[in-house]
Coordinates of N, CA and C in Angstrom, one line a residue:
M141 N 0.8 -1.2 0.0 CA 0.0 0.0 0.0 C 0.9 1.3 0.0
T142 N 0.6 2.2 -0.9 CA 1.3 3.4 -1.0 C 1.2 4.3 0.3
V143 N 2.3 4.8 0.8 CA 2.3 5.7 1.9 C 2.0 7.1 1.3
L144 N 0.9 7.7 1.7 CA 0.5 9.0 1.1 C 1.2 10.2 1.7
V145 N 1.7 10.0 2.9 CA 2.5 11.1 3.6 C 3.7 10.5 4.2
L146 N 4.8 10.9 3.8 CA 6.1 10.4 4.3 C 6.6 11.2 5.5
G147 N 6.9 10.6 6.6 CA 7.4 11.3 7.7 C 8.9 10.9 8.0
E148 N 9.7 11.9 8.3 CA 11.1 11.7 8.6 C 11.5 12.8 9.6
R149 N 12.6 12.5 10.3 CA 13.2 13.5 11.3 C 14.6 13.8 10.8
P150 N 14.7 14.9 10.0 CA 16.0 15.2 9.4 C 17.0 15.9 10.4
A151 N 16.5 16.4 11.5 CA 17.3 17.1 12.5 C 16.6 17.0 13.9
P152 N 17.3 17.2 14.9 CA 16.7 17.1 16.3 C 15.5 18.1 16.4
G153 N 14.4 17.5 16.9 CA 13.2 18.4 17.1 C 12.4 18.7 15.9
V154 N 12.8 18.2 14.7 CA 12.1 18.6 13.5 C 11.5 17.3 12.8
L155 N 10.3 17.5 12.4 CA 9.6 16.4 11.7 C 9.3 17.0 10.3
R156 N 9.7 16.3 9.2 CA 9.4 16.7 7.9 C 8.3 15.7 7.3
L157 N 7.2 16.3 6.9 CA 6.1 15.5 6.3 C 6.0 15.8 4.8
T158 N 6.1 14.8 3.9 CA 6.1 15.0 2.5 C 4.8 14.4 1.9
L159 N 4.0 15.2 1.3 CA 2.8 14.7 0.6 C 3.3 13.8 -0.6
N160 N 2.8 12.6 -0.7 CA 3.4 11.6 -1.6 C 2.4 11.0 -2.6
R161 N 1.8 11.9 -3.4 CA 1.0 11.4 -4.5 C 1.5 12.1 -5.8
P162 N 2.8 12.0 -6.1 CA 3.4 12.8 -7.2 C 2.7 12.6 -8.5
D163 N 2.2 11.4 -8.8 CA 1.5 11.1 -10.0 C 0.2 11.9 -10.1
K164 N -0.4 12.3 -9.0 CA -1.6 13.1 -8.9 C -1.3 14.5 -8.4
L165 N -0.1 15.0 -8.5 CA 0.4 16.3 -8.1 C -0.1 16.5 -6.6
N166 N 0.0 15.4 -5.8 CA -0.3 15.4 -4.4 C -1.7 16.0 -4.1
A167 N -2.7 15.6 -4.9 CA -4.0 16.0 -4.7 C -4.5 15.5 -3.3
L168 N -5.3 16.3 -2.7 CA -5.7 16.1 -1.3 C -6.9 15.1 -1.2
S169 N -6.6 13.9 -1.3 CA -7.7 12.9 -1.1 C -8.0 12.7 0.3
K170 N -9.1 12.1 0.6 CA -9.6 11.8 1.9 C -8.6 11.0 2.7
D171 N -8.0 10.0 2.0 CA -7.0 9.2 2.7 C -5.7 9.9 3.0
L172 N -5.3 10.8 2.1 CA -4.1 11.6 2.3 C -4.3 12.5 3.5
L173 N -5.4 13.2 3.6 CA -5.7 14.1 4.7 C -5.7 13.3 6.0
G174 N -6.2 12.0 5.9 CA -6.3 11.2 7.1 C -4.9 10.9 7.6
E175 N -4.0 10.5 6.7 CA -2.6 10.2 7.1 C -1.9 11.4 7.6
L176 N -2.2 12.6 7.0 CA -1.5 13.8 7.4 C -1.9 14.2 8.8
T177 N -3.2 14.2 9.1 CA -3.7 14.5 10.4 C -3.3 13.5 11.5
G178 N -3.2 12.3 11.1 CA -2.7 11.3 12.0 C -1.3 11.5 12.5
L179 N -0.4 11.9 11.5 CA 1.0 12.2 11.8 C 1.1 13.5 12.6
L180 N 0.3 14.4 12.3 CA 0.3 15.7 13.1 C -0.2 15.4 14.5
R181 N -1.2 14.5 14.7 CA -1.6 14.2 16.0 C -0.5 13.6 16.8
D182 N 0.3 12.7 16.2 CA 1.4 12.1 16.9 C 2.4 13.2 17.3
A183 N 2.7 14.1 16.3 CA 3.7 15.2 16.5 C 3.2 16.1 17.7
R184 N 1.9 16.3 17.7 CA 1.4 17.2 18.8 C 1.7 16.7 20.2
D185 N 1.6 15.3 20.3 CA 1.8 14.7 21.6 C 3.2 14.3 21.9
D186 N 4.1 14.6 20.9 CA 5.6 14.2 21.1 C 6.4 15.4 21.5
A187 N 6.8 15.4 22.8 CA 7.6 16.5 23.3 C 8.9 16.7 22.6
G188 N 9.4 15.7 21.9 CA 10.6 15.8 21.2 C 10.5 16.5 19.8
I189 N 9.3 16.9 19.4 CA 9.2 17.6 18.2 C 8.8 19.0 18.5
G190 N 9.6 20.0 17.9 CA 9.3 21.4 18.1 C 8.9 22.1 16.9
C191 N 9.0 21.5 15.7 CA 8.6 22.2 14.5 C 8.4 21.2 13.4
V192 N 7.4 21.4 12.6 CA 7.1 20.5 11.5 C 7.3 21.3 10.1
I193 N 7.9 20.6 9.2 CA 8.0 21.1 7.8 C 7.0 20.3 7.0
L194 N 6.3 20.9 6.1 CA 5.3 20.3 5.2 C 5.7 20.6 3.8
T195 N 5.9 19.6 3.0 CA 6.3 19.8 1.6 C 5.7 18.7 0.7
G196 N 6.0 18.7 -0.6 CA 5.4 17.8 -1.5 C 6.5 17.0 -2.3
A197 N 6.1 15.8 -2.7 CA 7.0 15.0 -3.6 C 6.7 15.4 -5.1
G198 N 7.8 15.4 -5.8 CA 7.7 15.7 -7.3 C 7.6 17.2 -7.6
R199 N 6.8 17.5 -8.6 CA 6.8 18.9 -9.0 C 5.7 19.8 -8.4
A200 N 5.0 19.3 -7.4 CA 3.9 20.0 -6.8 C 4.0 20.0 -5.2
F201 N 3.6 21.0 -4.6 CA 3.3 21.0 -3.2 C 2.0 20.3 -3.1
S202 N 1.0 20.8 -3.7 CA -0.3 20.1 -3.8 C -1.1 20.9 -4.8
A203 N -1.7 20.1 -5.8 CA -2.6 20.7 -6.8 C -4.0 20.9 -6.3
G204 N -4.3 20.5 -5.0 CA -5.6 20.8 -4.5 C -6.5 19.6 -4.3
A205 N -7.7 19.8 -4.3 CA -8.7 18.8 -4.1 C -8.6 17.7 -5.1
D206 N -9.1 16.5 -4.7 CA -9.2 15.3 -5.6 C -10.5 15.4 -6.3
I207 N -10.4 15.9 -7.6 CA -11.6 16.1 -8.4 C -12.4 14.9 -8.7
S208 N -11.7 13.7 -8.8 CA -12.4 12.5 -9.1 C -13.3 12.1 -7.9
D209 N -12.8 12.4 -6.7 CA -13.7 12.2 -5.5 C -14.9 13.1 -5.5
M210 N -14.7 14.4 -5.9 CA -15.8 15.3 -6.0 C -16.9 14.9 -7.0
L211 N -16.4 14.4 -8.1 CA -17.3 13.9 -9.2 C -18.1 12.7 -8.7
E212 N -17.5 11.8 -8.0 CA -18.1 10.6 -7.5 C -19.1 10.9 -6.3
R213 N -18.7 11.8 -5.4 CA -19.5 11.9 -4.2 C -20.3 13.2 -4.1
G214 N -20.0 14.1 -5.1 CA -20.8 15.4 -5.1 C -20.5 16.2 -3.9
V215 N -21.5 16.9 -3.4 CA -21.3 17.8 -2.3 C -20.9 17.1 -1.0
A216 N -21.2 15.8 -0.9 CA -20.7 15.0 0.3 C -19.2 15.0 0.4
S217 N -18.5 15.1 -0.7 CA -17.0 15.1 -0.7 C -16.5 16.4 0.0
Y218 N -17.3 17.4 0.0 CA -16.9 18.7 0.7 C -17.5 18.8 2.1
A219 N -18.8 18.4 2.2 CA -19.5 18.5 3.5 C -19.3 17.4 4.5
D220 N -18.5 16.4 4.1 CA -18.2 15.2 4.9 C -17.6 15.7 6.3
P221 N -18.3 15.4 7.4 CA -17.9 15.9 8.7 C -16.4 15.4 9.0
E222 N -16.1 14.2 8.6 CA -14.8 13.7 8.9 C -13.7 14.6 8.2
R223 N -14.0 15.0 6.9 CA -13.1 15.8 6.2 C -12.9 17.2 6.8
L224 N -14.0 17.7 7.3 CA -14.0 19.0 7.9 C -13.2 19.0 9.2
A225 N -13.4 17.9 9.9 CA -12.7 17.7 11.2 C -11.1 17.6 11.0
R226 N -10.8 17.0 9.8 CA -9.3 16.9 9.5 C -8.7 18.3 9.2
W227 N -9.5 19.1 8.5 CA -9.0 20.5 8.2 C -8.9 21.3 9.5
A228 N -9.9 21.1 10.4 CA -9.8 21.8 11.7 C -8.6 21.3 12.5
E229 N -8.3 20.0 12.5 CA -7.1 19.6 13.2 C -5.8 20.3 12.7
I230 N -5.7 20.4 11.4 CA -4.5 21.1 10.9 C -4.5 22.5 11.3
Q231 N -5.7 23.2 11.3 CA -5.8 24.6 11.7 C -5.4 24.8 13.1
D232 N -5.8 23.8 14.0 CA -5.6 24.0 15.4 C -4.3 23.3 15.9
F233 N -3.5 22.8 15.0 CA -2.2 22.2 15.4 C -1.4 23.2 16.2
P234 N -0.9 22.9 17.4 CA -0.4 24.0 18.3 C 1.1 24.3 18.0
K235 N 1.8 23.4 17.3 CA 3.3 23.7 17.1 C 3.5 24.4 15.8
P236 N 4.6 25.1 15.6 CA 4.8 25.8 14.3 C 5.0 24.8 13.2
I237 N 4.4 25.2 12.0 CA 4.5 24.4 10.8 C 5.1 25.4 9.7
I238 N 6.1 24.9 9.0 CA 6.6 25.6 7.9 C 6.2 24.9 6.6
A239 N 5.6 25.6 5.7 CA 5.3 25.1 4.3 C 6.5 25.3 3.4
A240 N 7.1 24.3 2.9 CA 8.2 24.4 2.0 C 7.6 24.1 0.6
V241 N 7.2 25.2 -0.1 CA 6.4 25.0 -1.3 C 7.4 24.8 -2.5
N242 N 7.4 23.5 -2.9 CA 8.4 23.1 -3.9 C 7.9 23.2 -5.4
G243 N 6.6 23.5 -5.6 CA 6.1 23.6 -6.9 C 4.7 24.2 -6.9
F244 N 3.8 23.5 -7.6 CA 2.4 24.1 -7.7 C 1.7 24.0 -6.3
A245 N 1.1 25.1 -5.9 CA 0.2 25.1 -4.7 C -1.1 25.8 -5.2
L246 N -2.0 24.9 -5.5 CA -3.2 25.3 -6.2 C -4.4 24.9 -5.4
G247 N -5.4 25.8 -5.4 CA -6.7 25.5 -4.8 C -6.5 25.1 -3.3
G248 N -7.0 23.9 -3.0 CA -6.8 23.3 -1.7 C -5.4 23.2 -1.2
G249 N -4.5 23.1 -2.2 CA -3.0 23.0 -1.9 C -2.6 24.4 -1.3
L250 N -3.0 25.4 -1.9 CA -2.7 26.8 -1.4 C -3.4 27.0 0.0
E251 N -4.6 26.5 0.1 CA -5.3 26.6 1.4 C -4.6 25.9 2.5
L252 N -4.0 24.7 2.1 CA -3.2 24.0 3.1 C -2.0 24.8 3.5
A253 N -1.3 25.4 2.5 CA -0.1 26.2 2.8 C -0.5 27.4 3.7
L254 N -1.7 27.9 3.5 CA -2.2 29.1 4.3 C -2.4 28.7 5.7
L255 N -2.6 27.4 6.0 CA -2.8 27.0 7.4 C -1.4 26.9 8.1
C256 N -0.3 26.9 7.4 CA 1.0 26.9 8.0 C 1.4 28.2 8.5
D257 N 2.4 28.3 9.3 CA 2.8 29.5 10.0 C 3.8 30.3 9.3
I258 N 4.7 29.6 8.5 CA 5.7 30.2 7.7 C 5.6 29.6 6.3
I259 N 5.6 30.3 5.2 CA 5.6 29.8 3.9 C 6.9 30.2 3.2
L260 N 7.7 29.2 2.9 CA 8.9 29.3 2.0 C 8.6 28.8 0.7
A261 N 9.2 29.3 -0.4 CA 8.9 28.8 -1.7 C 10.1 28.8 -2.6
A262 N 10.2 27.7 -3.4 CA 11.2 27.7 -4.5 C 10.8 28.8 -5.5
D263 N 11.8 29.3 -6.1 CA 11.6 30.4 -7.1 C 10.8 30.0 -8.3
T264 N 10.6 28.7 -8.5 CA 9.8 28.1 -9.6 C 8.4 27.8 -9.1
A265 N 8.0 28.0 -7.9 CA 6.7 27.7 -7.3 C 5.6 28.5 -8.0
K266 N 4.4 28.0 -8.1 CA 3.3 28.7 -8.7 C 2.1 28.6 -7.7
F267 N 1.4 29.7 -7.5 CA 0.2 29.7 -6.6 C -1.0 30.1 -7.4
A268 N -2.1 29.6 -7.0 CA -3.4 30.0 -7.7 C -4.6 29.4 -6.9
T269 N -5.7 30.1 -7.1 CA -7.0 29.6 -6.6 C -7.8 29.4 -7.9
P270 N -7.6 28.3 -8.6 CA -8.3 28.1 -9.9 C -9.7 27.6 -9.9
E271 N -10.3 27.5 -8.7 CA -11.6 26.9 -8.6 C -12.7 27.6 -9.5
I272 N -12.5 28.9 -9.7 CA -13.5 29.7 -10.5 C -13.6 29.1 -11.9
N273 N -12.5 28.5 -12.4 CA -12.5 27.9 -13.7 C -13.3 26.7 -13.9
I274 N -13.7 26.1 -12.8 CA -14.6 24.9 -12.8 C -15.9 25.2 -12.1
G275 N -16.3 26.5 -12.0 CA -17.5 26.9 -11.4 C -17.6 26.8 -9.9
S276 N -16.5 27.1 -9.3 CA -16.5 27.1 -7.8 C -15.6 28.2 -7.3
F277 N -15.2 28.2 -6.0 CA -14.3 29.2 -5.4 C -13.7 28.5 -4.2
P278 N -12.7 29.1 -3.6 CA -12.0 28.4 -2.5 C -13.0 28.3 -1.3
G279 N -13.1 27.1 -0.8 CA -14.0 26.8 0.3 C -13.4 26.2 1.6
D280 N -12.1 26.2 1.6 CA -11.4 25.7 2.8 C -10.6 26.7 3.5
G281 N -11.1 27.9 3.5 CA -10.5 29.0 4.2 C -9.7 30.0 3.3
G282 N -9.7 29.7 2.0 CA -8.9 30.6 1.1 C -9.5 32.0 1.0
T283 N -10.8 32.1 0.9 CA -11.4 33.5 0.8 C -11.2 34.3 2.1
Q284 N -10.9 33.7 3.2 CA -10.7 34.4 4.4 C -9.2 34.6 4.8
R285 N -8.4 33.6 4.5 CA -7.0 33.8 4.9 C -6.2 34.5 3.9
L286 N -6.5 34.3 2.6 CA -5.7 35.0 1.6 C -5.7 36.5 1.6
P287 N -6.9 37.1 1.8 CA -6.9 38.6 1.9 C -6.1 39.1 3.1
R288 N -6.0 38.3 4.2 CA -5.3 38.8 5.3 C -3.8 38.8 5.1
L289 N -3.3 38.1 4.0 CA -1.9 38.1 3.7 C -1.6 39.1 2.5
V290 N -2.4 39.1 1.5 CA -2.1 39.8 0.3 C -3.0 41.0 0.1
G291 N -4.0 41.2 0.9 CA -4.9 42.4 0.8 C -6.1 42.0 0.0
R292 N -7.2 42.7 0.2 CA -8.5 42.4 -0.4 C -8.4 42.4 -2.0
S293 N -7.8 43.5 -2.5 CA -7.8 43.6 -4.0 C -7.1 42.5 -4.7
F294 N -5.9 42.1 -4.2 CA -5.1 41.1 -4.9 C -5.8 39.7 -4.7
A295 N -6.3 39.5 -3.5 CA -7.0 38.2 -3.2 C -8.2 38.1 -4.1
M296 N -9.0 39.2 -4.3 CA -10.1 39.1 -5.2 C -9.7 38.8 -6.6
Q297 N -8.6 39.4 -7.0 CA -8.0 39.2 -8.4 C -7.7 37.7 -8.5
M298 N -7.1 37.1 -7.5 CA -6.7 35.7 -7.6 C -7.9 34.8 -7.7
V299 N -8.9 35.1 -6.8 CA -10.1 34.2 -6.6 C -11.0 34.3 -7.9
L300 N -11.1 35.5 -8.4 CA -12.1 35.7 -9.5 C -11.5 35.4 -10.9
T301 N -10.1 35.4 -11.0 CA -9.5 35.0 -12.3 C -9.0 33.6 -12.4
G302 N -8.6 33.1 -11.2 CA -8.0 31.8 -11.2 C -6.6 31.7 -11.8
Q303 N -6.0 32.9 -12.1 CA -4.7 32.9 -12.7 C -3.6 32.6 -11.8
M304 N -2.5 32.1 -12.4 CA -1.3 31.7 -11.7 C -0.5 32.9 -11.2
V305 N 0.1 32.8 -10.1 CA 1.0 33.8 -9.5 C 2.3 33.2 -9.3
D306 N 3.4 33.8 -9.8 CA 4.7 33.2 -9.6 C 5.2 33.5 -8.3
A307 N 6.4 32.9 -7.9 CA 6.9 33.0 -6.6 C 7.4 34.5 -6.3
A308 N 7.9 35.1 -7.3 CA 8.4 36.5 -7.1 C 7.3 37.4 -6.7
L309 N 6.2 37.3 -7.4 CA 5.0 38.2 -7.1 C 4.4 37.8 -5.8
A310 N 4.4 36.5 -5.5 CA 3.8 36.0 -4.2 C 4.6 36.6 -3.0
E311 N 5.9 36.7 -3.2 CA 6.8 37.3 -2.1 C 6.5 38.7 -2.0
R312 N 6.4 39.5 -3.1 CA 6.1 40.9 -3.0 C 4.8 41.2 -2.4
K313 N 3.8 40.3 -2.5 CA 2.5 40.5 -2.0 C 2.4 40.0 -0.5
G314 N 3.4 39.4 0.0 CA 3.4 38.9 1.4 C 2.8 37.6 1.6
L315 N 2.6 36.8 0.5 CA 2.1 35.5 0.6 C 3.1 34.5 1.1
V316 N 4.4 34.7 0.7 CA 5.5 33.9 1.2 C 6.5 34.8 1.9
S317 N 7.3 34.2 2.8 CA 8.3 35.0 3.5 C 9.6 35.0 2.8
E318 N 10.0 34.0 2.1 CA 11.2 33.9 1.4 C 11.1 33.1 0.1
I319 N 11.8 33.4 -0.9 CA 12.0 32.5 -2.1 C 13.4 32.2 -2.3
M320 N 13.7 31.1 -2.9 CA 15.1 30.6 -3.1 C 15.1 29.6 -4.2
P321 N 16.2 29.2 -4.8 CA 16.3 28.2 -5.7 C 15.7 26.8 -5.2
L322 N 15.1 26.0 -6.0 CA 14.5 24.8 -5.5 C 15.5 23.9 -4.8
E323 N 16.8 23.9 -5.3 CA 17.8 23.0 -4.6 C 18.2 23.5 -3.3
A324 N 17.8 24.8 -2.9 CA 18.1 25.3 -1.6 C 16.9 25.2 -0.6
L325 N 15.8 24.9 -1.1 CA 14.6 24.9 -0.3 C 14.6 24.0 0.9
A326 N 15.0 22.7 0.7 CA 15.0 21.8 1.8 C 16.0 22.2 2.9
E327 N 17.2 22.7 2.5 CA 18.2 23.1 3.5 C 17.7 24.4 4.2
R328 N 17.1 25.3 3.5 CA 16.7 26.6 4.2 C 15.5 26.3 5.1
S329 N 14.6 25.5 4.7 CA 13.4 25.1 5.6 C 13.9 24.4 6.8
L330 N 14.9 23.5 6.6 CA 15.4 22.8 7.8 C 16.2 23.7 8.7
E331 N 16.9 24.7 8.1 CA 17.6 25.7 9.0 C 16.6 26.5 9.9
I332 N 15.5 26.9 9.3 CA 14.5 27.7 10.1 C 13.8 26.8 11.1
A333 N 13.5 25.6 10.6 CA 12.8 24.7 11.5 C 13.7 24.3 12.7
S334 N 14.9 24.1 12.5 CA 15.9 23.8 13.6 C 16.0 24.9 14.5
A335 N 16.0 26.2 14.0 CA 16.1 27.3 14.9 C 14.9 27.4 15.8
I336 N 13.7 27.1 15.3 CA 12.5 27.1 16.1 C 12.5 25.9 17.1
A337 N 12.9 24.7 16.6 CA 12.9 23.5 17.5 C 13.9 23.7 18.6
A338 N 14.9 24.5 18.5 CA 15.9 24.7 19.5 C 15.3 25.6 20.7
Q339 N 14.2 26.2 20.4 CA 13.6 27.0 21.5 C 12.7 26.1 22.4
S340 N 12.1 26.7 23.4 CA 11.2 25.9 24.3 C 10.0 25.5 23.6
V341 N 9.7 24.1 23.5 CA 8.5 23.6 22.9 C 7.3 23.9 23.8
A342 N 7.6 24.4 25.0 CA 6.4 24.8 25.9 C 6.0 26.2 25.5
I343 N 6.9 27.0 25.0 CA 6.6 28.5 24.8 C 6.2 28.8 23.4
T344 N 6.8 28.1 22.4 CA 6.5 28.4 21.0 C 5.0 28.3 20.7
P345 N 4.2 27.3 21.2 CA 2.8 27.3 21.0 C 2.1 28.6 21.5
Y346 N 2.6 29.1 22.6 CA 2.0 30.4 23.1 C 2.3 31.5 22.1
A347 N 3.5 31.6 21.6 CA 3.9 32.6 20.6 C 3.0 32.5 19.3
K348 N 2.9 31.2 18.9 CA 2.0 31.0 17.7 C 0.6 31.5 17.9
R349 N 0.0 31.1 19.0 CA -1.4 31.6 19.3 C -1.5 33.1 19.4
A350 N -0.5 33.7 19.9 CA -0.5 35.2 20.1 C -0.5 35.9 18.7
V351 N 0.4 35.4 17.8 CA 0.5 36.0 16.5 C -0.7 35.7 15.7
K352 N -1.3 34.5 15.8 CA -2.5 34.2 15.0 C -3.7 35.0 15.5
A353 N -3.7 35.5 16.7 CA -4.8 36.4 17.2 C -4.8 37.7 16.4
A354 N -3.7 38.1 15.8 CA -3.8 39.3 15.0 C -4.6 39.2 13.8
D355 N -4.7 37.9 13.3 CA -5.6 37.7 12.1 C -7.0 37.5 12.5
E356 N -7.2 37.0 13.7 CA -8.6 36.5 14.1 C -9.4 37.5 14.9
H357 N -8.7 38.6 15.4 CA -9.4 39.5 16.3 C -9.0 40.9 16.0
S358 N -9.8 41.8 16.6 CA -9.5 43.2 16.5 C -8.2 43.5 17.3
L359 N -7.6 44.7 17.1 CA -6.4 45.0 17.8 C -6.6 45.0 19.3
A360 N -7.7 45.5 19.8 CA -7.9 45.6 21.2 C -8.1 44.2 21.8
D361 N -8.8 43.3 21.1 CA -9.0 41.9 21.6 C -7.7 41.2 21.5
G362 N -6.9 41.4 20.4 CA -5.6 40.8 20.2 C -4.7 41.1 21.3
L363 N -4.6 42.4 21.7 CA -3.8 42.8 22.8 C -4.2 42.1 24.1
R364 N -5.4 42.0 24.4 CA -5.9 41.3 25.6 C -5.5 39.8 25.6
I365 N -5.6 39.2 24.4 CA -5.2 37.8 24.3 C -3.7 37.6 24.5
E366 N -2.9 38.5 23.9 CA -1.5 38.5 24.0 C -1.1 38.6 25.5
H367 N -1.7 39.6 26.2 CA -1.4 39.7 27.6 C -1.8 38.5 28.4
A368 N -2.9 37.9 28.2 CA -3.3 36.7 28.9 C -2.4 35.5 28.6
L369 N -1.9 35.4 27.4 CA -1.0 34.3 27.1 C 0.4 34.5 27.7
T370 N 0.8 35.8 27.8 CA 2.1 36.1 28.4 C 2.0 35.8 29.9
V371 N 0.9 36.1 30.6 CA 0.8 35.8 32.0 C 0.7 34.3 32.2
E372 N 0.0 33.6 31.3 CA -0.1 32.1 31.4 C 1.2 31.5 31.2
A373 N 2.0 32.0 30.3 CA 3.3 31.4 30.0 C 4.3 31.5 31.2
F374 N 4.0 32.5 32.1 CA 4.9 32.7 33.2 C 4.9 31.5 34.2
D375 N 3.8 30.7 34.1 CA 3.7 29.5 34.9 C 4.5 28.3 34.4
T376 N 5.1 28.4 33.3 CA 6.0 27.4 32.8 C 7.4 27.4 33.3
E377 N 8.0 26.2 33.5 CA 9.3 26.2 34.0 C 10.3 26.8 33.0
D378 N 10.0 26.7 31.7 CA 11.0 27.2 30.7 C 11.0 28.7 30.7
R379 N 9.8 29.4 31.0 CA 9.8 30.8 31.1 C 10.7 31.3 32.2
M380 N 10.6 30.7 33.3 CA 11.5 31.1 34.5 C 12.9 30.8 34.2
E381 N 13.2 29.6 33.5 CA 14.6 29.2 33.2 C 15.2 30.3 32.2
G382 N 14.4 30.8 31.3 CA 14.8 31.8 30.4 C 15.2 33.1 31.1
L383 N 14.4 33.5 32.1 CA 14.8 34.7 32.9 C 16.0 34.5 33.7
R384 N 16.1 33.3 34.3 CA 17.3 33.0 35.1 C 18.6 33.0 34.3
A385 N 18.5 32.3 33.1 CA 19.6 32.2 32.2 C 20.1 33.6 31.8
F386 N 19.1 34.5 31.5 CA 19.5 35.9 31.0 C 20.2 36.6 32.2
A387 N 19.7 36.5 33.4 CA 20.3 37.1 34.5 C 21.7 36.6 34.8
E388 N 21.9 35.3 34.6 CA 23.1 34.6 34.8 C 24.1 34.6 33.6
K389 N 23.7 35.3 32.5 CA 24.5 35.4 31.3 C 24.9 34.1 30.8
R390 N 23.9 33.2 30.7 CA 24.2 31.8 30.1 C 23.1 31.4 29.2
K391 N 23.3 30.4 28.4 CA 22.3 29.9 27.5 C 21.2 29.1 28.3
P392 N 19.9 29.3 28.1 CA 18.9 28.6 28.8 C 18.9 27.1 28.5
K393 N 18.6 26.3 29.5 CA 18.4 24.9 29.2 C 16.9 24.5 29.4
F394 N 16.2 24.6 28.2 CA 14.8 24.4 28.2 C 14.5 22.9 28.4
Q395 N 13.4 22.6 29.1 CA 12.9 21.3 29.4 C 11.6 21.0 28.7
G396 N 11.0 22.0 28.1 CA 9.8 21.7 27.3 C 8.6 21.6 28.3
R397 N 8.7 22.3 29.4 CA 7.5 22.3 30.3 C 7.5 23.6 31.2

C-alpha cells in the first residue's frame, strides 16, 4: 500500500512530512488528509518535536482537491464531517508548521499552505485559486486567509480570475516570507525549523497563538489575548529558566515544560 504522507526526522526536534502522490500532483484525497492529520496528532503529543516542515513530492506542493472524488461523491465530498474535522485539526495544530512550497500550490493546496505559520517557496513555485475555472471558489479558508496576507484587492483578483501567481509576485504581496532556488529549499526550511525547534517547545505554541490572534481578532482583543497568554506562560518552567539564564548570562536549558 502506498504511503501517502512520508514522515522523517532530518534534525533534532524537526519532523518533515512529504505529501506523496506525485502522479496526482499530491491531490488532497480523503486518505491523504487522514494520514496527514494522524501524523500531526502524533507530533502534537511528542515532546521531542518542536517544529514541522510540510512539503510535496515531485513537481507540486499540492494541486488541491481530488476532483475524481468530488465527481463521485458530489457535495458530500466537501461537506463530509470527517473531512471538515481533519482540516480543523491542521488549523488547530499547536506547534509551528513551515510550508516548503516546492512547486504548484493550487486550490486546496494553497489553502493547506495558508494553514501553515511560515511559507517558504522555491523560485519556480506557482500559486493559484483556480476553482473559479470549474464553477467554484475556495471553500477551505482561502477566501478568508488569503486577503489577510495579500490584501483584499489582490486576493479578489486571484479568486475571480484563477490565474497563476509566480513566486516573485507572491513574495512581493506577502504570501510567502522567502523565495530561493529549488535546490536550496530543503536546506533553508530545515535551517529555520531547527532554529524554532531549539527554542522551548512549551513556549512556541504560546507565541504561535498570540501571532494568530492578530488575524482573528481586533487590535484591542488581540492585545488582551497577548497579555493573557504572556501571563499564562509565566507558569511554565521554561519561562522562568529563560529569565534566570538571562540574569546569569548563560544559554537557557529548556525542558519543554
